[in-house]
XYZ file of C-alpha atoms in Angstrom:
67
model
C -45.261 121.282 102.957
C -44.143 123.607 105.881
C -41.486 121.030 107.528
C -39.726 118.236 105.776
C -36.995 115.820 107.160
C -35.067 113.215 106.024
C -34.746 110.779 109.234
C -32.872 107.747 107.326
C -31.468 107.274 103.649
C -29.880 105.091 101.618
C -30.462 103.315 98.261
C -33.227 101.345 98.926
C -35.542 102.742 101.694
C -36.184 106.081 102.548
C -37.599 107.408 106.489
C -39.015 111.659 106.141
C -40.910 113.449 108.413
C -43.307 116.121 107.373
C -45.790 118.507 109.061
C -47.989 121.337 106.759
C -50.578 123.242 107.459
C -52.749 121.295 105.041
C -52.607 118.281 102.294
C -49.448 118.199 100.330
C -47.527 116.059 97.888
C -44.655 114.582 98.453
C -42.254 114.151 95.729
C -39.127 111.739 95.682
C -36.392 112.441 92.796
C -36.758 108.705 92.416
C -37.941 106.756 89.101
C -41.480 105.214 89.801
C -41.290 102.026 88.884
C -44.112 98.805 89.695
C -43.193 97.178 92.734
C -41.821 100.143 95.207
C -43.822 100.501 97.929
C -44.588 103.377 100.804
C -46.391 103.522 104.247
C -48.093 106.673 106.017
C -47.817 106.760 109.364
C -47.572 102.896 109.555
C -50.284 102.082 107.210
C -49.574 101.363 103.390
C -49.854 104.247 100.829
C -50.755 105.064 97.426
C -47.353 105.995 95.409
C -48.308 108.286 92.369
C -46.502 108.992 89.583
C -45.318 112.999 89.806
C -44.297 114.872 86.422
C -44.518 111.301 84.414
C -41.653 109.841 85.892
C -41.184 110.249 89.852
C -42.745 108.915 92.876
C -45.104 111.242 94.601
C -47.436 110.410 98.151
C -49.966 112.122 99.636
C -49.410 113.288 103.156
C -52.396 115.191 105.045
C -52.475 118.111 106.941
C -50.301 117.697 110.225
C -47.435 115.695 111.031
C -46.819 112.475 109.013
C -43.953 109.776 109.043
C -43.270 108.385 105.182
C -41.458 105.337 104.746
């Protein structure tokens, strides 16, 4: 991930920005748990499970928008 930034935070919902060069995960320092769910660019997304216990998406190459 070249650029990251966090647009809006707080404990329940999360806005970052991100443009790389090429595919990269994104990892949140939050539990994954069922239930949480995360859009890419407006559409939903995937939310893996990074290092057995965080939430991870996939952004591609360019810019993104995560919620």
């Amino acid at each position: 991930m070249d650029k990251t930034r966090i647009v809006e935070s707080d404990c329940n919902h999360i806005v970052v920005e991100t443009e790389s060069e090429e595919a990269s995960w994104l990892v949140f320092n939050d539990c994954w748990f069922p239930g949480w769910e995360a859009t890419l660019d407006g559409e939903p997304a995937d939310i893996a499970v990074a290092f057995h216990a965080f939430q991870a998406v996939r952004a591609p190459a360019g810019k993104s928008q995560v919620v």
